Coordinates of C-alpha atoms and ligand atoms in Angstrom, one line a residue:
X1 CA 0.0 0.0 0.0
X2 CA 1.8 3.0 -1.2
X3 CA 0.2 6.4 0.8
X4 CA 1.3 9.6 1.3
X5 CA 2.4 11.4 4.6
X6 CA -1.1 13.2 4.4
X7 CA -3.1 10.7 3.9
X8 CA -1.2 9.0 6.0
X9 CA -1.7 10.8 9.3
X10 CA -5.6 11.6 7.9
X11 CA -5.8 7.7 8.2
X12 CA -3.8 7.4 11.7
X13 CA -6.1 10.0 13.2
X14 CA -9.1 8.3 12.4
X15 CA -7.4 5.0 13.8
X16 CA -6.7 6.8 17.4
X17 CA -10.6 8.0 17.3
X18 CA -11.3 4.7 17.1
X19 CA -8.7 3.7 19.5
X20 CA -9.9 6.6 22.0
X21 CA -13.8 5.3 21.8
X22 CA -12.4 2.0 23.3
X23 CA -10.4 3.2 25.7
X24 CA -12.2 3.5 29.0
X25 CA -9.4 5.5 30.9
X26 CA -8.9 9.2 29.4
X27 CA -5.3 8.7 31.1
X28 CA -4.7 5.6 29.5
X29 CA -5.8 7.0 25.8
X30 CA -3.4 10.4 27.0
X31 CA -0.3 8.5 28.4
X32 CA -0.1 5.5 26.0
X33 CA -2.1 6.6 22.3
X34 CA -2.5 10.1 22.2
X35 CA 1.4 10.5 20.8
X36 CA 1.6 7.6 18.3
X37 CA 2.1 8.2 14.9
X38 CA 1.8 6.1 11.7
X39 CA 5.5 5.6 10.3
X40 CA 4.7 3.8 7.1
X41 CA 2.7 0.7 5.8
X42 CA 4.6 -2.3 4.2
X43 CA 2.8 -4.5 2.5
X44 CA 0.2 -5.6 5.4
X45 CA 2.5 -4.5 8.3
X46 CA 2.0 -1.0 9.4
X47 CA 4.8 0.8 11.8
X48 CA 3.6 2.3 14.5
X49 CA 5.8 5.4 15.9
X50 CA 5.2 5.1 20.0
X51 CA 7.4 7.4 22.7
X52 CA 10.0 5.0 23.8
X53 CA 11.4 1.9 24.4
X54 CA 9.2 1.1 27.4
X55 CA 6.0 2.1 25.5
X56 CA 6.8 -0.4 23.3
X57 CA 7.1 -2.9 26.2
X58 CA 4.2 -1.8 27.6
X59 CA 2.0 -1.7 25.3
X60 CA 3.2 -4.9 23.3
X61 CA 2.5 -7.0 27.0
X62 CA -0.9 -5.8 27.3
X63 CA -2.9 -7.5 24.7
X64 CA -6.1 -5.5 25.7
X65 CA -3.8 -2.4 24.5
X66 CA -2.7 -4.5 21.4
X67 CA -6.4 -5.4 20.6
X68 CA -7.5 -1.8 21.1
X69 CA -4.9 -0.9 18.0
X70 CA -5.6 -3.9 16.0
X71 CA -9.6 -3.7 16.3
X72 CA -9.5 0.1 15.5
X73 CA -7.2 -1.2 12.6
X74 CA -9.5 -3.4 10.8
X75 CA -12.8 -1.5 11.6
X76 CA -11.0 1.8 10.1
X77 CA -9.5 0.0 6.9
X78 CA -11.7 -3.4 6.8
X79 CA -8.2 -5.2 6.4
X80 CA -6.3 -7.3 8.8
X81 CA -3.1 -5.6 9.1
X82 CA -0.3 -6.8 11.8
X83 CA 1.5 -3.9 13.6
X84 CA 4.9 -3.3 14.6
X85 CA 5.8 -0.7 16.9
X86 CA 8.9 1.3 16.6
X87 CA 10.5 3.7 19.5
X88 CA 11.2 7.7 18.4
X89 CA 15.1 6.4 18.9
X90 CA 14.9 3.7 16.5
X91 CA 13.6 6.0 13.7
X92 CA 15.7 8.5 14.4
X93 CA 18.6 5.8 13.9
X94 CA 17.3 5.3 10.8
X95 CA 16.8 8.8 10.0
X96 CA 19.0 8.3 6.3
X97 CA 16.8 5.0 5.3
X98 CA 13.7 7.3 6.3
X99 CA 14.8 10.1 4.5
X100 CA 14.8 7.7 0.5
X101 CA 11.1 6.6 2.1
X102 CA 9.9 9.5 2.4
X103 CA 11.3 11.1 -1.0
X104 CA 9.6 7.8 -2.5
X105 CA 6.1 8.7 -1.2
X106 CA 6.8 12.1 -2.3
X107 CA 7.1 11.4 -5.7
X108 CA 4.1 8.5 -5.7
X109 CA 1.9 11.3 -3.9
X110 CA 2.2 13.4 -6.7
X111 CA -0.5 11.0 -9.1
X112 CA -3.0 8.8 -9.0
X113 CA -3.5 9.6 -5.2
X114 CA -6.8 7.5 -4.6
X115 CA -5.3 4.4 -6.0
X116 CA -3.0 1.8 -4.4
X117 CA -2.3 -1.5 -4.0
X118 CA -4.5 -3.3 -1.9
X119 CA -2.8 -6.1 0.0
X120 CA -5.7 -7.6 1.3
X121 CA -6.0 -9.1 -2.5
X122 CA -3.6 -11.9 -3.1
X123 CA -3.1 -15.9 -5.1
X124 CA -4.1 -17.4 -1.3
X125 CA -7.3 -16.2 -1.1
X126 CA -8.5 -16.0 -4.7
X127 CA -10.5 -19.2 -5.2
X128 CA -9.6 -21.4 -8.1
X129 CA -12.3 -23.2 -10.4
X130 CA -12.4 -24.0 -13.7
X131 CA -14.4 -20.3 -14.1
X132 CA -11.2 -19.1 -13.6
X133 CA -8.5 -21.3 -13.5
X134 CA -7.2 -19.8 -17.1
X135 CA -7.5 -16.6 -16.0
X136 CA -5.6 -17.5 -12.8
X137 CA -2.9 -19.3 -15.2
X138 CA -2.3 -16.1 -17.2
X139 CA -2.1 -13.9 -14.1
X140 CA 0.5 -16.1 -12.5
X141 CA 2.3 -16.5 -15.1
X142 CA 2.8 -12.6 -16.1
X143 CA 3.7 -12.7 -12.6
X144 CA 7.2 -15.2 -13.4
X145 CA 8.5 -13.0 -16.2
X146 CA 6.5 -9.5 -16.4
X147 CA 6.5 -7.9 -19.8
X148 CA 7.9 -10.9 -21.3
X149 CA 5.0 -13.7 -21.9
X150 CA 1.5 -12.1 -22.5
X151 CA 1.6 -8.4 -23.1
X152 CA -0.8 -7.0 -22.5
X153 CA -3.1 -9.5 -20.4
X154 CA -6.3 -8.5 -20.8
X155 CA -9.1 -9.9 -17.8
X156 CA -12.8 -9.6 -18.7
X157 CA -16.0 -11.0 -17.3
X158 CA -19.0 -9.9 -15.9
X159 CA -19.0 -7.6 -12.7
X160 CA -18.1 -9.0 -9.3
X161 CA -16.2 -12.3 -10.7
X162 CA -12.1 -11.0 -9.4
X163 CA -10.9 -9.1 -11.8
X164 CA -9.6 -6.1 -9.5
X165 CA -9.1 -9.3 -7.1
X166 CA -6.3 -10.2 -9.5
X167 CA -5.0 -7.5 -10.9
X168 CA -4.5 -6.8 -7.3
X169 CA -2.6 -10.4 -6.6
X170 CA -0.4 -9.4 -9.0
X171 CA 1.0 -6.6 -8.2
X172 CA 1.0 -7.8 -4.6
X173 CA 3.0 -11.1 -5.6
X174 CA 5.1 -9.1 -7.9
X175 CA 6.1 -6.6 -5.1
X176 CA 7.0 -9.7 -3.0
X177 CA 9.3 -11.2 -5.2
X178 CA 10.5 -7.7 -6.0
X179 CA 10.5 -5.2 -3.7
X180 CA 11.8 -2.8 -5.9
X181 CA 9.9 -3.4 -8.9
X182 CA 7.6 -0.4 -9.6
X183 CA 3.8 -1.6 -9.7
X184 CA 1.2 0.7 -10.4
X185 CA -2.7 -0.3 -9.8
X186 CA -4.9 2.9 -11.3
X187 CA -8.5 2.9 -12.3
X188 CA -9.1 4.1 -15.4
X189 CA -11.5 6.8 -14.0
X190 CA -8.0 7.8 -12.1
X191 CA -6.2 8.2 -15.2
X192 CA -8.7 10.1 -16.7
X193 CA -8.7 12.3 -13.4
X194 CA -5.1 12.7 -14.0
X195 CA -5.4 13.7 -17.5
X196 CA -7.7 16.3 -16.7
X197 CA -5.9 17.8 -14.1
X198 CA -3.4 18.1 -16.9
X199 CA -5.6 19.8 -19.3
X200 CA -6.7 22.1 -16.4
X201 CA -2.8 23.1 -16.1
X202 CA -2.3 21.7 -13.0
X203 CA 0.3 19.3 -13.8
X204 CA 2.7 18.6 -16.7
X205 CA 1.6 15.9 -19.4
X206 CA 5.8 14.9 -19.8
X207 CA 6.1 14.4 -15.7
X208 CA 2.9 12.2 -16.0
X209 CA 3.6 10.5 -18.9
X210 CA 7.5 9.9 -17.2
X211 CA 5.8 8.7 -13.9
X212 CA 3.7 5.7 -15.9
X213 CA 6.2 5.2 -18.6
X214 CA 8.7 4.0 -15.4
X215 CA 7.5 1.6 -13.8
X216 CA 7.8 -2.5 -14.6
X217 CA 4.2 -3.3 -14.3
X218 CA 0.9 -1.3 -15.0
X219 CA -1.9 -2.4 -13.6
X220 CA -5.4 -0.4 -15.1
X221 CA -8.9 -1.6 -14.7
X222 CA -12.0 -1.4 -15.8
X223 CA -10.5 0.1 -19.1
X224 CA -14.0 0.0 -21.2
X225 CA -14.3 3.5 -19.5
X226 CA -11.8 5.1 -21.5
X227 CA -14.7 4.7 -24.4
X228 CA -15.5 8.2 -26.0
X229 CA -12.2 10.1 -24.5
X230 CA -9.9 10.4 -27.4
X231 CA -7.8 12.6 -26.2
X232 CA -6.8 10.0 -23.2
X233 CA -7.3 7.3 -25.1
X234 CA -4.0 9.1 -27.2
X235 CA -2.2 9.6 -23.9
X236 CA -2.7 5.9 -23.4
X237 CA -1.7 4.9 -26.2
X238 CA 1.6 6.5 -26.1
X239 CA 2.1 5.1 -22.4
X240 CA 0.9 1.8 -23.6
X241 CA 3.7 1.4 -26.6
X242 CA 6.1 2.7 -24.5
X243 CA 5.9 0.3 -21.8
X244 CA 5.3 -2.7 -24.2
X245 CA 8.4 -1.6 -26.0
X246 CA 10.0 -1.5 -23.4
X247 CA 8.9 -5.2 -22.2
X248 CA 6.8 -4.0 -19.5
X249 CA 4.2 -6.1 -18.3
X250 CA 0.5 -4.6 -18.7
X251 CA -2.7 -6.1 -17.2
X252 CA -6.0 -4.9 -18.1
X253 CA -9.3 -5.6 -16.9
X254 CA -12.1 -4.7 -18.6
X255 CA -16.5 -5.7 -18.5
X256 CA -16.1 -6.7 -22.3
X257 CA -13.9 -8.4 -24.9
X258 CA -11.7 -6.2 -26.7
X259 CA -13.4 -6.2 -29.9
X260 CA -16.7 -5.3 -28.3
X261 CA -15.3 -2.4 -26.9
X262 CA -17.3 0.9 -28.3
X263 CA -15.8 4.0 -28.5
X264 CA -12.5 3.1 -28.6
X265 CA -9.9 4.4 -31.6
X266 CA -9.0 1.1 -33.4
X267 CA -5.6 1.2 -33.3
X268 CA -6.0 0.6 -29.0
X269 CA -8.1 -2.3 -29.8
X270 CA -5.9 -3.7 -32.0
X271 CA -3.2 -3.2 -29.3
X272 CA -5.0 -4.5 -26.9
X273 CA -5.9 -8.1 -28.9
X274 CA -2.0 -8.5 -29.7
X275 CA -1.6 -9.7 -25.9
X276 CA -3.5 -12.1 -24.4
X277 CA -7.0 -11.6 -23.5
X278 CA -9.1 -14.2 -21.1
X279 CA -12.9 -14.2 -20.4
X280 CA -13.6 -15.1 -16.5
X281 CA -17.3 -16.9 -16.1
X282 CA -19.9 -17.8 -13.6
X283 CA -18.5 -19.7 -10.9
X284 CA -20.4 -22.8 -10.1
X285 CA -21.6 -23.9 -7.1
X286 CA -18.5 -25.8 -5.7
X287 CA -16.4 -23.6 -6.3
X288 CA -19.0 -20.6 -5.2
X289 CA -18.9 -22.8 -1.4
X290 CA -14.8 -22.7 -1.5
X291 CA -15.5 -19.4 -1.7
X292 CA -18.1 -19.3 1.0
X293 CA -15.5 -21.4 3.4
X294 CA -12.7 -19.2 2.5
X295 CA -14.6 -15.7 3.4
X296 CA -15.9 -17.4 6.9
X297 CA -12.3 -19.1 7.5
X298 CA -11.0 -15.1 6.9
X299 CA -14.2 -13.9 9.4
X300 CA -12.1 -15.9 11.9
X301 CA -15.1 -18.2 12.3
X302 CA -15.8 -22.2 11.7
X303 CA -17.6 -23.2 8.8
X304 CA -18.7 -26.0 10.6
X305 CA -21.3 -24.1 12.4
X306 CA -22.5 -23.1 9.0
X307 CA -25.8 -25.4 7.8
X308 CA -24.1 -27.4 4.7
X309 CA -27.4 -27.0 2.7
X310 CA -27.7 -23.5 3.6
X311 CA -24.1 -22.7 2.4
X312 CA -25.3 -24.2 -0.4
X313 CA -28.6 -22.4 -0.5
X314 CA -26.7 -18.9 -0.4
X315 CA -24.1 -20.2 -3.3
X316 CA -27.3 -21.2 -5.6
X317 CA -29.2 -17.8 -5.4
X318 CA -26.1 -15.7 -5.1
X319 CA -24.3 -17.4 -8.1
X320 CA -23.6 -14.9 -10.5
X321 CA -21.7 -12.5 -9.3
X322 CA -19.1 -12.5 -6.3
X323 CA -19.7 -9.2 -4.4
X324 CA -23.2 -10.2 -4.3
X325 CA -22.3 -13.6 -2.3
X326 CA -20.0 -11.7 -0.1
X327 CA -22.8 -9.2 0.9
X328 CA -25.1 -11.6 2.0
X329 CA -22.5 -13.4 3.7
X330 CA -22.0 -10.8 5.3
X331 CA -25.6 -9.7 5.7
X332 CA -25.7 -13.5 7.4
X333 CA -22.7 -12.9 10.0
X334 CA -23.9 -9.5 11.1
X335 CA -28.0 -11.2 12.2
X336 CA -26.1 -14.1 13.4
X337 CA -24.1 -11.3 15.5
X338 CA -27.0 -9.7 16.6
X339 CA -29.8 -11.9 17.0
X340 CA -28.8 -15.4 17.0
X341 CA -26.2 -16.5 19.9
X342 CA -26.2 -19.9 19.6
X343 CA -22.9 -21.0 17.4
X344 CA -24.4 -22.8 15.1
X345 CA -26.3 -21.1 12.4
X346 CA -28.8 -23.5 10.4
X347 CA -30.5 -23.2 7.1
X348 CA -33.4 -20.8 8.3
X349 CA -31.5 -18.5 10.2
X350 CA -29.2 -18.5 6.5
X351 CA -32.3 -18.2 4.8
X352 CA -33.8 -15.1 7.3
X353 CA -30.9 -13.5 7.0
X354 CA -30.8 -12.5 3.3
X355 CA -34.2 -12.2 3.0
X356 CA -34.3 -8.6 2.2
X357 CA -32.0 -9.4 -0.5
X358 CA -33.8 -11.9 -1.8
X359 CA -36.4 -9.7 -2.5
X360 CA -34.4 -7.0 -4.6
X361 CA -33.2 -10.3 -6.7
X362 CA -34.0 -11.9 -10.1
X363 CA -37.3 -13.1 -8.8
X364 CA -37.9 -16.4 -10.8
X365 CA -34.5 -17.4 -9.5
X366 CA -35.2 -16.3 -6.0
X367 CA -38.5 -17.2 -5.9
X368 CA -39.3 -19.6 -3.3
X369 CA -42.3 -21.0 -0.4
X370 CA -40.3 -18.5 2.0
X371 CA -40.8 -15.5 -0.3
X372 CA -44.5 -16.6 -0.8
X373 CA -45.5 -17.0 2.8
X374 CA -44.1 -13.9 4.1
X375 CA -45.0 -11.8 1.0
X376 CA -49.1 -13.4 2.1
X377 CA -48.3 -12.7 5.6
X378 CA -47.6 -9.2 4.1
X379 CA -50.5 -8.6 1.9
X380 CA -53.0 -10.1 4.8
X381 CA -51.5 -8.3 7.8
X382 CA -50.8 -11.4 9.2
X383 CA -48.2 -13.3 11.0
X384 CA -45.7 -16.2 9.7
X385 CA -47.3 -18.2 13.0
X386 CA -50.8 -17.4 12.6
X387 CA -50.5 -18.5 8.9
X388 CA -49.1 -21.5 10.0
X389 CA -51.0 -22.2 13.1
X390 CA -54.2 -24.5 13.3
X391 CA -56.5 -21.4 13.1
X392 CA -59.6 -21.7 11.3
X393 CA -60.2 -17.7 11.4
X394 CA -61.8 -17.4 7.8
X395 CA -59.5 -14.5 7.1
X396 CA -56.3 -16.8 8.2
X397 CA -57.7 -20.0 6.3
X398 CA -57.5 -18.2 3.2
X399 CA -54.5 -16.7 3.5
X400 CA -53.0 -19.9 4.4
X401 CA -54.7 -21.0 1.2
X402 CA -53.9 -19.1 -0.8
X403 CA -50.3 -19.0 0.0
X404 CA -50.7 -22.8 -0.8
X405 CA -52.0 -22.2 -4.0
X406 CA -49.3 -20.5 -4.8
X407 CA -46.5 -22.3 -3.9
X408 CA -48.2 -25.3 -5.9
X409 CA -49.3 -23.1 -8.9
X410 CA -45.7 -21.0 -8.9
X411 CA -43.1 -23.6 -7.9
X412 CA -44.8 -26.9 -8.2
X413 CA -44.1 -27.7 -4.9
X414 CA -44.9 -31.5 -4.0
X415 CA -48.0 -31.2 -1.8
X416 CA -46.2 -33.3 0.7
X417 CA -43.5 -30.4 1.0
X418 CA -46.3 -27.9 1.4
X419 CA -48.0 -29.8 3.8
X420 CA -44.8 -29.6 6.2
X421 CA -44.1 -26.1 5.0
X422 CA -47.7 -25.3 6.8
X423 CA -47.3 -26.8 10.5
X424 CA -47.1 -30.7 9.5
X425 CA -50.5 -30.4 7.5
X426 CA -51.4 -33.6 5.7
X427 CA -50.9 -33.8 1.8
X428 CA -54.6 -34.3 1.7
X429 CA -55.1 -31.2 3.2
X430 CA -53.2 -29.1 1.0
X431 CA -55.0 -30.5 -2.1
X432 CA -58.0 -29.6 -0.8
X433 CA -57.5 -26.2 -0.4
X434 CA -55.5 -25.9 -3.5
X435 CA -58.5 -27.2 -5.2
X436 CA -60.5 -24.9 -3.5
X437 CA -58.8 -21.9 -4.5
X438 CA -58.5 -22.7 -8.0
X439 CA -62.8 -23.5 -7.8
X440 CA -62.9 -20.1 -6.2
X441 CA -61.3 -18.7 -8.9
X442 CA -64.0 -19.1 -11.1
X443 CA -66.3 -17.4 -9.3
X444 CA -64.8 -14.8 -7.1
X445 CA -63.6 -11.6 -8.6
X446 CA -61.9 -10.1 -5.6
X447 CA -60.3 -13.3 -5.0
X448 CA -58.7 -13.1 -8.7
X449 CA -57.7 -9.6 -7.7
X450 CA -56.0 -10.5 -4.9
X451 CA -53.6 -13.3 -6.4
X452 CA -52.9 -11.2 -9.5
X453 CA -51.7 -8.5 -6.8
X454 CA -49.8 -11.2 -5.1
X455 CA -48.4 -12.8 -8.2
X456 CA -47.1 -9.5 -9.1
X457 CA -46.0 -8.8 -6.4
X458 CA -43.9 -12.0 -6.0
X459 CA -42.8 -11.2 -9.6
X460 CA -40.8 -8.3 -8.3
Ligands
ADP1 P1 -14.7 -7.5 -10.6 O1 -13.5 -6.6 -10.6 O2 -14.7 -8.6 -11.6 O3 -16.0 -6.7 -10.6 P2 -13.9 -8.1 -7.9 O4 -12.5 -8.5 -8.2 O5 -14.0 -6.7 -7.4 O6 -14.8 -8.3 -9.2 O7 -14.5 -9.2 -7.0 C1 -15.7 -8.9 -6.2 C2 -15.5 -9.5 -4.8 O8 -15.5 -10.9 -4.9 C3 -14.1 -9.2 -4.2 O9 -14.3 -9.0 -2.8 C4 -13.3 -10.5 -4.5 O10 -12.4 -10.7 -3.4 C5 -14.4 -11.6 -4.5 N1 -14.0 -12.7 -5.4 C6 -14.3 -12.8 -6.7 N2 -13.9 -13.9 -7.2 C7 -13.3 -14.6 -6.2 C8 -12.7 -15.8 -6.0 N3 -12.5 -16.7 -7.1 N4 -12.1 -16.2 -4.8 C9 -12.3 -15.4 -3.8 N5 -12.9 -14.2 -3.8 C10 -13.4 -13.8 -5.0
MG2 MG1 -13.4 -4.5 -10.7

């Protein structure tokens, strides 16, 4: 994570507010926190600045101390970063060393200050299937001889299926292998940004063309937004023969392939096919539950608690896009947080949980005797028990009814199934009142009014 010394202490104070909301003791906060300062982030290690010595010993023998640092950490960034903590001395010791640091983040400050490597993106938690496994292939390998096999490599899919997740492993792996190899991650947005800026006269097109043209490996996504701006599609495409000339390696992602690209001058295009480009699709469902288990595992929880089939429930309604299976995941840990508190979590609670998402979803994929009872419950005022209960309160019968109607009628639902779904009802029973309905139908206007309400509304 490259930052500079602004942003830098911007991101440190918001740490210590955090830090200061856990400490109890004002004292405590004064004596041990108040003073630290951020020295720099490596990688996922940040170095902590602390008084002295014995603050260091204090602090790093008190893990309720440690925890308040690391917990303000991770809720601040959203990344698990380990600390180190460094005495005034020691950096003053190292006051040359420091020096070169700080004229590197000088220069970095100067462009593309919203973007940076994110190390929380790397190989070891990017999970492999054959969706991907090309794509992963390609990455890795640009990563063993940048500029040299596939240039550029161009990563397009669909959103939410990795493609910032690897162009971030990478330039993460790259840097580890190399720590002095120049990586640069920019969105295209930021490059457009930054080619503004120049056009506004507020920085030099050479020194920003210099700044790209050096470094080993470029890293730009989401390039299909460069469509329409010829005037930074030129300044890219000097940058981009430059580096290529120069064997340096180029990844780009994109949302299309590069011939379906509109709005792009043809000579980038062409450019952009010499290289080698690789579609990422759908996951399926196995590899959508390594997924799953790899996202609990990095919640620090078991994924034995988890319901198999409702791991496997979330992976089949969630399947086509990543980010979408990682919200309701972690839609599902925060109501487990803060209404269930027993540790294992089983398919209704999974189910509950992403309900409200459910409901903003593809309906005919989502659709299901859950969404049909509660969206009944809704339309008659009435409770998920009472519908379920033994009542025969006209109003509740045909809700309950109904509701069975249309879990029949809409998902074919085996009668047996629906009897269970409705408090251990016999199959007879159901087809009874499914029958009914349907002779009801025939008959009873605002009864069809009704279920063409509810059908529509379980449409959206
Ligand atoms: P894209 O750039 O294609 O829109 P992202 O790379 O932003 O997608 O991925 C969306 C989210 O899904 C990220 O949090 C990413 O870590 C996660 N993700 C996508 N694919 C995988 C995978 N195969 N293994 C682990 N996480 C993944
Ligand atoms: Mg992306």
């Amino acid at each position: 994570m490259v930052v500079s010394l602004s942003q830098q202490n911007q991101l440190w104070n918001r740490i210590l507010s955090n830090v200061k909301e856990r400490v109890e003791d004002k004292h405590i906060y004064d004596s041990f926190f108040a003073n630290t300062k951020l020295h720099k982030v490596e990688g996922d290690i940040m170095y902590i600045c602390v008084d002295s010595k014995l603050s260091i010993k204090l602090i790093e023998g008190n893990s309720t101390y440690t925890s308040y640092i690391l917990d303000s950490i991770k809720e601040v960034t959203e990344t698990e970063y380990k600390i180190r903590l460094l005495s005034k001395e020691e950096i003053v010791e190292k006051k040359d060393s420091l020096n070169k640091d700080s004229q590197v983040i000088e220069t970095k400050e100067r462009f593309f200050s919203t973007c940076c490597l994110n190390a929380k993106y790397n190989f070891d938690n990017f999970v492999v299937g054959s969706c991907n496994k090309e794509a992963v292939q390609a990455s890795l390998l640009v990563t063993q001889s940048p500029g040299t096999s596939f240039n550029p490599l161009f990563l397009y899919s669909k959103p939410g299926l990795g493609k910032t997740h690897l162009l971030h492993a990478i330039g993460n792996f790259v840097k580890e292998k190399k720590p002095y190899a120049k990586v640069i991650y920019i969105t295209t947005d930021a490059f457009i940004d930054e080619y503004i800026k120049y056009v506004h006269g507020d920085q030099q097109e050479e020194s920003l063309k210099d700044f790209l043209k050096s470094c080993d490996v470029l890293l730009v996504d989401d390039i299909q937004s460069l469509a329409d701006k010829q005037k930074t599609q030129e300044m890219f495409f000097y940058i981009f023969n430059a580096l290529v000339n120069n064997n340096k390696q180029i990844v780009l992602t994109s949302d299309r392939h590069p011939s379906e690209l509109k709005g792009l001058e043809d000579r980038l295009v062409s450019r952009f096919n010499m290289g080698l480009s690789i579609n990422l699709q759908n996951p399926d469902t196995e590899t959508l539950l390594s997924i799953l288990k790899t996202k609990i595992e990095a919640n620090g929880l078991d994924v034995n608690n988890f319901d198999y089939n409702g791991l496997v429930f979330l992976a089949e309604n969630f399947s086509k896009n990543v980010r979408e299976l990682e919200g309701a995941l972690n839609r599902l840990i925060f109501y487990t947080i803060t209404t269930k508190h027993s540790k294992k979590i089983d398919i209704q609670t999974i189910k509950d949980s992403v309900k409200p998402m459910m409901h903003s979803k593809d309906s005919k994929k989502v659709l299901s005797e859950e969404k049909i009872i509660s969206t009944v419950c809704e339309y008659y005022h009435l409770t998920e028990n009472q519908i379920k209960s033994k009542s025969r309160l006209s109003q509740i019968a045909l809700a309950r009814q109904i509701a069975m109607y249309l879990c029949r009628s809409m998902l074919g639902t085996p009668y047996k199934q629906i009897g269970v779904l409705f408090g251990g009802r016999d199959h007879s029973t159901v087809i009874t009142s499914v029958d009914k309905v349907e002779t009801m139908l025939k008959t009873d206007s605002s009864l069809s009014t009704a279920l063409s309400k509810l059908q529509k509304n379980l449409k959206n």
